[in-house]
Amino acid sequence: MALIVQKYGGTSMGNTSRIKNVAARVKRWHDHGHQVVVVVSAMSGETNRLIGLAREISNDPDPREYDQMVATGEQVSIALLAMALKDLGVDAKSMTGRQVAIKTDTTHTKARIEHINADNLKRELADGKVLIVAGFQGVNEHNDLTTLGRGGSDTTGVAIAAAIGADECQIYTDVDGVYTTDPRVTSKAKKLSKITFEEMLEMASLGSKVLQIRSVEFAGKYHVPLRVLSSFDEGTDGAFDDEFKQNVGTLITVDEGDDMERAVISGIAFNRDEAKIVLLGVPDRPGIASAILSPVSAANIEVDMIIQNISENGVTDFSFTVPRGDYDKALKILNEKVKDDIGATKIVGDDKVVKVSIVGVGMRSHAGVASKMFDTLASENINLQMISTSEIKVSVLIQEQHLEKAVKSLHTAFGLDREDGESKVAGL
């Protein structure tokens, strides 16, 4: 039998009826003889409610007290799920981050896990208990409660799986796996049976919201097999046999395998949260990029795609993208602190752009992937404003109005269309 860590998010734990459904699912795994650790988030909307209360009290809440408060959402969830399991006759025990001994650094609101005392968990599992662990939280060297930042429950699940040597970490969400692209954009999107950590990390960073980036990084670092499943699909319970492993959800793994090698492109990601800024007539001299971007970075604004054009008569144009929500702030900084200092002639921008990316480990061994992408978009009369690449992805910046057309045409061009044309994403 297997040692399984299951993580359920806020939607899965959204109300008492759903909590009972989670309990019934966990019981079926336990009845099959598996050892199960369950990591849960706060009930849907609860963390936002608590944050709202803090903001009503203070515009700048004390970080320690903030963590003390927002972590209570998970404490409610673990107790309710343990109660539900006990009512089903399952010996269950709820545990906070402190009780597990999830040790973190001293950073409040965005702490990082440093160590987990696996002995505490293994001892309870050996007694036949199902353990219900609060996600999102830990304890620092001062014995203060800390939180891991939004989405931190995924990281808790993966970290516990790594610490106890679990056979698999199962992330239950409102979708039944990772798809080649968002089925809301094209109904021909196909669920992937397997994807590598590298590809999942790229897709998560490029706009796919299925998994939290830190959890994927953690799983890749410690080689923890991750599986994305739907908490609303009754076909994912109990048996952990070869048929389950091949057909249920999406497995995220280190192993590329022969089938992964044949798949040149595994998915198409996109991000609407993009805005482009261009500095015109910038002097072409050493240090100019730092002079432009340092004040932006100092304001905690992330910069993504960057292009500097070829110099002509000693001047050039410098373009980059920022999150759409930081667009006005970045423009203000550049106009007030940068433009005159560096001698730029003008600053222009556009917050109606999107980034579309193709991702696949097969790109390493196949030439012409980028040119095929560019040819496909050209045939749809879609202009490319910026381009960036890595070993396993190519990203382009285009006008927002062309997003759906771009995704659909690329999905078809790279052979990702479903044969049955059906989307199996829960709730869509």
Short mmCIF file of C-alpha atoms in Angstrom, two decimals:
data_model
loop_
_atom_site.label_atom_id
_atom_site.label_comp_id
_atom_site.label_asym_id
_atom_site.label_seq_id
_atom_site.Cartn_x
_atom_site.Cartn_y
_atom_site.Cartn_z
CA MET A 1 0.00 0.00 0.00
CA ALA A 2 1.05 3.57 -0.59
CA LEU A 3 1.94 6.61 1.50
CA ILE A 4 -0.09 9.49 0.05
CA VAL A 5 -0.25 13.21 0.77
CA GLN A 6 -3.45 14.86 -0.42
CA LYS A 7 -3.97 18.61 -0.55
CA TYR A 8 -7.42 20.19 -0.78
CA GLY A 9 -7.87 23.87 -1.59
CA GLY A 10 -10.43 26.40 -0.47
CA THR A 11 -12.96 25.45 -3.14
CA SER A 12 -12.83 21.78 -2.13
CA MET A 13 -13.32 22.87 1.50
CA GLY A 14 -15.83 25.59 0.58
CA ASN A 15 -18.65 24.54 2.93
CA THR A 16 -19.58 21.77 5.37
CA SER A 17 -21.15 19.67 2.61
CA ARG A 18 -17.94 19.76 0.59
CA ILE A 19 -15.88 19.01 3.70
CA LYS A 20 -18.00 15.89 4.22
CA ASN A 21 -17.33 14.91 0.60
CA VAL A 22 -13.58 15.30 1.19
CA ALA A 23 -13.90 13.15 4.31
CA ALA A 24 -15.67 10.43 2.34
CA ARG A 25 -12.92 10.49 -0.29
CA VAL A 26 -10.14 10.31 2.30
CA LYS A 27 -11.94 7.41 4.02
CA ARG A 28 -11.99 5.42 0.78
CA TRP A 29 -8.21 5.83 0.40
CA HIS A 30 -7.73 4.84 4.05
CA ASP A 31 -10.03 1.82 3.66
CA HIS A 32 -7.83 0.59 0.80
CA GLY A 33 -4.98 0.38 3.28
CA HIS A 34 -3.12 3.54 2.31
CA GLN A 35 -1.47 5.84 4.83
CA VAL A 36 -2.86 9.32 4.24
CA VAL A 37 -1.78 12.81 5.27
CA VAL A 38 -4.26 15.51 4.25
CA VAL A 39 -3.21 19.17 3.92
CA VAL A 40 -6.04 21.69 3.68
CA SER A 41 -6.56 25.37 2.99
CA ALA A 42 -9.01 27.68 4.70
CA MET A 43 -12.60 27.52 3.50
CA SER A 44 -13.18 29.48 0.31
CA GLY A 45 -13.32 33.22 1.01
CA GLU A 46 -12.26 32.92 4.64
CA THR A 47 -8.70 34.22 4.23
CA ASN A 48 -9.99 37.24 2.30
CA ARG A 49 -12.53 37.88 5.07
CA LEU A 50 -9.80 37.81 7.71
CA ILE A 51 -7.54 40.10 5.68
CA GLY A 52 -10.46 42.51 5.33
CA LEU A 53 -10.88 42.60 9.10
CA ALA A 54 -7.19 43.39 9.54
CA ARG A 55 -7.43 46.24 7.03
CA GLU A 56 -10.40 47.69 8.93
CA ILE A 57 -8.26 47.84 12.05
CA SER A 58 -5.00 49.05 10.49
CA ASN A 59 -3.74 50.22 7.11
CA ASP A 60 -0.41 48.58 7.95
CA PRO A 61 -1.07 45.57 10.21
CA ASP A 62 1.78 44.29 12.35
CA PRO A 63 3.18 41.27 10.41
CA ARG A 64 3.37 38.98 13.44
CA GLU A 65 -0.20 39.66 14.49
CA TYR A 66 -1.36 39.45 10.87
CA ASP A 67 0.05 35.91 10.66
CA GLN A 68 -1.54 34.98 13.99
CA MET A 69 -4.92 35.97 12.59
CA VAL A 70 -4.95 34.76 8.97
CA ALA A 71 -3.65 31.31 9.94
CA THR A 72 -6.84 30.65 11.91
CA GLY A 73 -8.73 29.88 8.71
CA GLU A 74 -6.76 26.67 8.22
CA GLN A 75 -7.19 25.74 11.88
CA VAL A 76 -10.96 25.77 11.43
CA SER A 77 -10.66 23.60 8.30
CA ILE A 78 -8.51 20.90 9.87
CA ALA A 79 -10.78 20.58 12.88
CA LEU A 80 -13.94 20.32 10.78
CA LEU A 81 -12.42 17.68 8.49
CA ALA A 82 -11.15 15.67 11.45
CA MET A 83 -14.66 15.78 12.96
CA ALA A 84 -16.17 14.61 9.67
CA LEU A 85 -13.73 11.69 9.44
CA LYS A 86 -14.35 10.66 13.04
CA ASP A 87 -18.09 10.59 12.31
CA LEU A 88 -17.27 8.12 9.51
CA GLY A 89 -15.37 5.91 11.92
CA VAL A 90 -11.88 6.97 10.83
CA ASP A 91 -9.24 7.66 13.49
CA ALA A 92 -8.21 11.17 12.41
CA LYS A 93 -6.12 13.85 14.07
CA SER A 94 -5.80 17.52 13.16
CA MET A 95 -2.40 19.21 13.49
CA THR A 96 -1.33 22.83 13.14
CA GLY A 97 2.00 23.83 11.65
CA ARG A 98 3.42 24.20 15.16
CA GLN A 99 2.23 20.73 16.21
CA VAL A 100 3.79 19.13 13.15
CA ALA A 101 6.91 21.23 13.71
CA ILE A 102 7.06 22.90 10.29
CA LYS A 103 10.04 25.16 10.87
CA THR A 104 10.32 28.31 8.75
CA ASP A 105 12.56 31.34 8.51
CA THR A 106 11.62 34.47 10.42
CA THR A 107 9.92 36.31 7.54
CA HIS A 108 6.28 36.97 8.37
CA THR A 109 3.54 36.75 5.69
CA LYS A 110 5.95 35.16 3.16
CA ALA A 111 7.96 32.65 5.19
CA ARG A 112 9.92 29.79 3.62
CA ILE A 113 10.02 26.26 5.01
CA GLU A 114 13.41 25.22 6.36
CA HIS A 115 12.67 21.87 8.03
CA ILE A 116 9.81 19.52 8.88
CA ASN A 117 9.95 17.03 11.75
CA ALA A 118 8.89 13.93 9.85
CA ASP A 119 9.11 11.77 12.99
CA ASN A 120 5.99 13.39 14.44
CA LEU A 121 3.98 12.50 11.35
CA LYS A 122 5.40 8.99 10.90
CA ARG A 123 4.67 8.12 14.52
CA GLU A 124 1.00 9.05 14.17
CA LEU A 125 0.69 7.31 10.80
CA ALA A 126 2.14 4.11 12.26
CA ASP A 127 -0.73 4.13 14.76
CA GLY A 128 -3.19 4.01 11.86
CA LYS A 129 -4.33 7.61 12.02
CA VAL A 130 -5.25 9.87 9.12
CA LEU A 131 -3.48 13.16 9.75
CA ILE A 132 -5.08 16.48 8.84
CA VAL A 133 -2.44 19.24 8.61
CA ALA A 134 -3.03 22.98 8.34
CA GLY A 135 -1.51 24.31 5.15
CA PHE A 136 -0.01 27.77 4.71
CA GLN A 137 1.59 27.96 8.16
CA GLY A 138 4.64 27.09 10.23
CA VAL A 139 6.63 28.29 13.21
CA ASN A 140 9.92 30.21 13.35
CA GLU A 141 12.91 29.98 15.71
CA HIS A 142 11.20 32.38 18.11
CA ASN A 143 8.18 30.04 18.32
CA ASP A 144 6.09 32.64 16.48
CA LEU A 145 3.50 31.44 14.00
CA THR A 146 4.36 32.30 10.37
CA THR A 147 2.49 32.05 7.08
CA LEU A 148 3.87 31.11 3.68
CA GLY A 149 2.06 33.63 1.48
CA ARG A 150 -0.99 33.15 -0.72
CA GLY A 151 -1.10 29.67 -2.24
CA GLY A 152 1.23 28.39 0.46
CA SER A 153 -0.89 25.32 1.22
CA ASP A 154 0.33 23.70 -2.01
CA THR A 155 3.90 24.24 -0.79
CA THR A 156 3.01 22.73 2.59
CA GLY A 157 1.66 19.62 0.90
CA VAL A 158 4.72 19.14 -1.27
CA ALA A 159 7.12 19.82 1.62
CA ILE A 160 5.41 17.22 3.83
CA ALA A 161 5.46 14.70 0.98
CA ALA A 162 9.20 15.27 0.60
CA ALA A 163 9.83 15.02 4.35
CA ILE A 164 8.02 11.70 4.85
CA GLY A 165 9.02 10.16 1.50
CA ALA A 166 5.46 9.94 0.15
CA ASP A 167 4.79 7.91 -2.98
CA GLU A 168 2.82 10.82 -4.39
CA CYS A 169 1.48 14.25 -3.52
CA GLN A 170 -2.02 14.68 -4.89
CA ILE A 171 -3.27 18.24 -5.39
CA TYR A 172 -7.07 18.28 -5.54
CA THR A 173 -8.52 21.34 -7.30
CA ASP A 174 -11.59 22.30 -9.32
CA VAL A 175 -10.02 20.98 -12.55
CA ASP A 176 -9.25 17.37 -13.44
CA GLY A 177 -5.68 17.92 -14.59
CA VAL A 178 -3.32 20.13 -16.55
CA TYR A 179 -4.53 20.96 -20.05
CA THR A 180 -2.67 21.85 -23.22
CA THR A 181 -4.25 25.30 -22.85
CA ASP A 182 -7.22 26.92 -21.15
CA PRO A 183 -10.37 25.06 -22.35
CA ARG A 184 -12.30 28.30 -21.97
CA VAL A 185 -10.34 29.64 -24.94
CA THR A 186 -10.55 26.52 -27.11
CA SER A 187 -12.79 23.50 -26.54
CA LYS A 188 -10.13 21.36 -28.24
CA ALA A 189 -7.79 21.62 -25.28
CA LYS A 190 -6.52 18.21 -24.20
CA LYS A 191 -5.79 16.95 -20.71
CA LEU A 192 -2.17 15.86 -20.34
CA SER A 193 -1.54 12.53 -18.64
CA LYS A 194 2.01 13.58 -17.78
CA ILE A 195 4.17 16.70 -17.85
CA THR A 196 7.66 17.46 -16.56
CA PHE A 197 8.45 19.78 -13.66
CA GLU A 198 10.31 22.06 -16.09
CA GLU A 199 7.27 22.40 -18.34
CA MET A 200 4.86 22.89 -15.44
CA LEU A 201 7.10 25.54 -13.92
CA GLU A 202 7.24 27.41 -17.23
CA MET A 203 3.48 27.15 -17.71
CA ALA A 204 2.79 28.31 -14.15
CA SER A 205 5.11 31.30 -14.54
CA LEU A 206 3.56 32.15 -17.92
CA GLY A 207 -0.03 32.32 -16.75
CA SER A 208 -1.32 28.81 -16.03
CA LYS A 209 -3.04 28.98 -12.61
CA VAL A 210 -3.41 25.26 -11.90
CA LEU A 211 -0.49 25.08 -9.46
CA GLN A 212 1.34 27.60 -7.31
CA ILE A 213 4.87 28.22 -8.64
CA ARG A 214 6.68 27.68 -5.33
CA SER A 215 5.11 24.24 -4.91
CA VAL A 216 6.30 23.16 -8.36
CA GLU A 217 9.82 24.43 -7.61
CA PHE A 218 9.83 22.53 -4.32
CA ALA A 219 8.55 19.32 -5.91
CA GLY A 220 11.14 19.51 -8.67
CA LYS A 221 13.96 20.13 -6.20
CA TYR A 222 13.07 17.12 -4.03
CA HIS A 223 11.71 14.90 -6.84
CA VAL A 224 8.24 14.61 -5.33
CA PRO A 225 5.75 13.15 -7.85
CA LEU A 226 2.82 15.57 -8.11
CA ARG A 227 -0.62 14.69 -9.43
CA VAL A 228 -3.34 17.24 -10.20
CA LEU A 229 -6.87 15.87 -9.68
CA SER A 230 -10.42 17.14 -9.42
CA SER A 231 -12.05 17.03 -6.00
CA PHE A 232 -15.40 16.80 -7.81
CA ASP A 233 -14.54 13.66 -9.80
CA GLU A 234 -15.62 10.47 -8.04
CA GLY A 235 -13.35 8.35 -10.24
CA THR A 236 -10.20 9.32 -8.35
CA ASP A 237 -10.71 7.36 -5.15
CA GLY A 238 -9.08 4.44 -3.43
CA ALA A 239 -6.99 2.14 -5.57
CA PHE A 240 -3.48 3.29 -6.35
CA ASP A 241 -2.81 0.84 -9.17
CA ASP A 242 -1.21 1.17 -12.61
CA GLU A 243 -4.54 2.01 -14.25
CA PHE A 244 -5.04 4.90 -11.81
CA LYS A 245 -1.53 6.19 -12.43
CA GLN A 246 -1.96 6.11 -16.22
CA ASN A 247 -5.45 7.53 -16.53
CA VAL A 248 -6.31 9.81 -13.63
CA GLY A 249 -5.37 13.47 -13.47
CA THR A 250 -2.02 14.79 -14.63
CA LEU A 251 1.25 13.48 -13.20
CA ILE A 252 4.06 16.02 -12.90
CA THR A 253 7.38 14.23 -12.85
CA VAL A 254 11.11 14.47 -13.50
CA ASP A 255 11.01 11.70 -16.08
CA GLU A 256 10.48 12.96 -19.64
CA GLY A 257 10.02 9.47 -21.08
CA ASP A 258 9.75 8.46 -24.72
CA ASP A 259 6.26 9.86 -25.11
CA MET A 260 7.37 13.22 -23.74
CA GLU A 261 10.28 13.31 -26.16
CA ARG A 262 7.90 12.88 -29.10
CA ALA A 263 5.69 15.74 -27.89
CA VAL A 264 7.48 18.80 -29.24
CA ILE A 265 5.03 21.18 -27.56
CA SER A 266 3.14 20.17 -24.43
CA GLY A 267 1.08 23.27 -23.90
CA ILE A 268 0.23 26.86 -24.74
CA ALA A 269 0.11 29.37 -21.90
CA PHE A 270 -0.97 32.99 -21.94
CA ASN A 271 -0.98 35.91 -19.56
CA ARG A 272 -3.32 38.87 -19.80
CA ASP A 273 -1.54 40.68 -16.98
CA GLU A 274 0.93 42.46 -19.27
CA ALA A 275 1.73 46.05 -20.21
CA LYS A 276 4.49 47.33 -22.50
CA ILE A 277 6.65 50.40 -21.97
CA VAL A 278 9.01 51.86 -24.58
CA LEU A 279 11.65 54.52 -24.04
CA LEU A 280 12.45 56.20 -27.36
CA GLY A 281 15.71 57.90 -28.28
CA VAL A 282 17.76 56.39 -25.46
CA PRO A 283 21.55 57.04 -25.61
CA ASP A 284 23.33 53.79 -26.46
CA ARG A 285 26.00 53.57 -23.76
CA PRO A 286 27.10 51.13 -21.04
CA GLY A 287 24.87 51.13 -17.97
CA ILE A 288 21.77 52.50 -19.69
CA ALA A 289 19.69 49.37 -18.97
CA SER A 290 20.52 49.61 -15.27
CA ALA A 291 19.70 53.32 -15.23
CA ILE A 292 16.25 52.55 -16.66
CA LEU A 293 15.32 49.43 -14.74
CA SER A 294 16.85 50.02 -11.29
CA PRO A 295 14.29 52.67 -10.22
CA VAL A 296 11.50 50.38 -11.46
CA SER A 297 12.85 47.40 -9.51
CA ALA A 298 13.34 49.57 -6.43
CA ALA A 299 9.58 50.20 -6.50
CA ASN A 300 9.05 46.40 -6.33
CA ILE A 301 7.78 46.25 -9.92
CA GLU A 302 8.67 43.05 -11.74
CA VAL A 303 10.06 43.39 -15.26
CA ASP A 304 9.53 40.54 -17.71
CA MET A 305 10.34 40.77 -21.42
CA ILE A 306 13.15 43.18 -22.40
CA ILE A 307 14.29 44.32 -25.85
CA GLN A 308 16.93 46.89 -26.80
CA ASN A 309 16.98 47.79 -30.48
CA ILE A 310 20.06 48.18 -32.65
CA SER A 311 21.77 51.52 -32.15
CA GLU A 312 21.50 54.12 -34.90
CA ASN A 313 23.36 57.43 -34.64
CA GLY A 314 24.19 56.63 -31.03
CA VAL A 315 20.60 56.22 -29.84
CA THR A 316 18.28 53.27 -29.46
CA ASP A 317 14.80 52.29 -28.24
CA PHE A 318 14.41 50.27 -25.03
CA SER A 319 11.26 48.19 -24.43
CA PHE A 320 10.09 46.03 -21.52
CA THR A 321 6.92 44.67 -19.94
CA VAL A 322 5.50 45.00 -16.43
CA PRO A 323 2.34 43.68 -14.74
CA ARG A 324 -0.69 45.60 -15.91
CA GLY A 325 -1.49 46.73 -12.37
CA ASP A 326 1.93 48.42 -12.13
CA TYR A 327 1.75 50.12 -15.53
CA ASP A 328 0.77 53.62 -14.36
CA LYS A 329 3.17 53.47 -11.43
CA ALA A 330 6.07 52.45 -13.69
CA LEU A 331 5.28 55.23 -16.20
CA LYS A 332 5.26 57.80 -13.41
CA ILE A 333 8.64 56.64 -12.09
CA LEU A 334 10.20 56.70 -15.55
CA ASN A 335 8.87 60.15 -16.39
CA GLU A 336 9.84 61.66 -13.05
CA LYS A 337 13.14 59.93 -12.29
CA VAL A 338 14.58 58.48 -15.49
CA LYS A 339 13.58 60.23 -18.73
CA ASP A 340 15.46 63.50 -18.31
CA ASP A 341 18.39 61.93 -16.45
CA ILE A 342 19.23 59.58 -19.32
CA GLY A 343 18.18 61.93 -22.12
CA ALA A 344 15.36 59.83 -23.60
CA THR A 345 13.20 61.70 -26.08
CA LYS A 346 9.86 60.12 -25.24
CA ILE A 347 8.16 57.37 -23.22
CA VAL A 348 5.17 55.49 -24.66
CA GLY A 349 3.25 52.45 -23.53
CA ASP A 350 0.39 50.04 -24.14
CA ASP A 351 -1.61 48.14 -21.52
CA LYS A 352 -3.74 46.26 -24.05
CA VAL A 353 -1.20 43.52 -24.79
CA VAL A 354 -0.93 39.84 -23.82
CA LYS A 355 1.85 37.28 -23.73
CA VAL A 356 1.35 33.95 -25.52
CA SER A 357 3.85 31.14 -25.02
CA ILE A 358 4.50 27.65 -26.34
CA VAL A 359 6.13 25.22 -23.89
CA GLY A 360 7.70 21.80 -24.38
CA VAL A 361 10.81 19.81 -23.52
CA GLY A 362 10.72 18.45 -27.07
CA MET A 363 11.97 21.83 -28.29
CA ARG A 364 15.45 20.78 -27.16
CA SER A 365 15.68 18.16 -29.88
CA HIS A 366 13.54 19.72 -32.64
CA ALA A 367 14.62 22.63 -34.83
CA GLY A 368 12.24 25.13 -36.40
CA VAL A 369 9.74 25.34 -33.54
CA ALA A 370 10.02 29.12 -33.18
CA SER A 371 9.75 29.71 -36.92
CA LYS A 372 6.64 27.52 -37.05
CA MET A 373 5.10 29.61 -34.29
CA PHE A 374 5.94 32.84 -36.09
CA ASP A 375 4.64 31.53 -39.44
CA THR A 376 1.38 30.42 -37.81
CA LEU A 377 0.76 33.81 -36.24
CA ALA A 378 1.75 35.63 -39.44
CA SER A 379 -0.83 33.61 -41.37
CA GLU A 380 -3.45 34.98 -38.95
CA ASN A 381 -2.14 38.54 -39.53
CA ILE A 382 -1.00 38.82 -35.91
CA ASN A 383 1.92 41.18 -35.37
CA LEU A 384 4.65 40.24 -32.87
CA GLN A 385 5.71 43.14 -30.69
CA MET A 386 8.28 41.36 -28.52
CA ILE A 387 9.87 37.90 -28.38
CA SER A 388 11.64 36.01 -25.59
CA THR A 389 12.90 32.43 -25.45
CA SER A 390 14.34 29.81 -23.13
CA GLU A 391 15.43 26.24 -23.74
CA ILE A 392 11.87 24.92 -23.58
CA LYS A 393 9.61 27.89 -24.36
CA VAL A 394 9.02 30.73 -26.81
CA SER A 395 6.93 33.74 -25.76
CA VAL A 396 5.55 36.56 -27.88
CA LEU A 397 3.78 39.78 -27.00
CA ILE A 398 0.73 40.58 -29.13
CA GLN A 399 -2.35 42.82 -29.05
CA GLU A 400 -4.94 41.58 -26.57
CA GLN A 401 -7.67 41.46 -29.23
CA HIS A 402 -5.81 38.64 -31.00
CA LEU A 403 -5.41 36.35 -27.95
CA GLU A 404 -8.09 33.78 -28.72
CA LYS A 405 -7.18 33.57 -32.40
CA ALA A 406 -3.49 33.13 -31.55
CA VAL A 407 -4.07 30.36 -29.01
CA LYS A 408 -6.45 28.44 -31.26
CA SER A 409 -4.21 28.64 -34.32
CA LEU A 410 -1.10 27.57 -32.39
CA HIS A 411 -2.99 24.76 -30.67
CA THR A 412 -3.96 23.38 -34.08
CA ALA A 413 -0.59 24.02 -35.73
CA PHE A 414 1.30 22.02 -33.09
CA GLY A 415 -1.15 19.09 -33.14
CA LEU A 416 -2.65 19.60 -29.69
CA ASP A 417 -6.35 19.54 -30.63
CA ARG A 418 -8.55 16.98 -28.93
CA GLU A 419 -10.08 14.32 -31.15
CA ASP A 420 -13.38 14.36 -29.26
CA GLY A 421 -13.44 18.15 -28.96
CA GLU A 422 -14.68 17.96 -25.36
CA SER A 423 -13.48 19.84 -22.33
CA LYS A 424 -13.54 17.91 -19.08
CA VAL A 425 -12.71 20.74 -16.74
CA ALA A 426 -15.01 20.71 -13.75
CA GLY A 427 -17.23 23.73 -13.37
CA LEU A 428 -16.69 25.09 -16.89
#
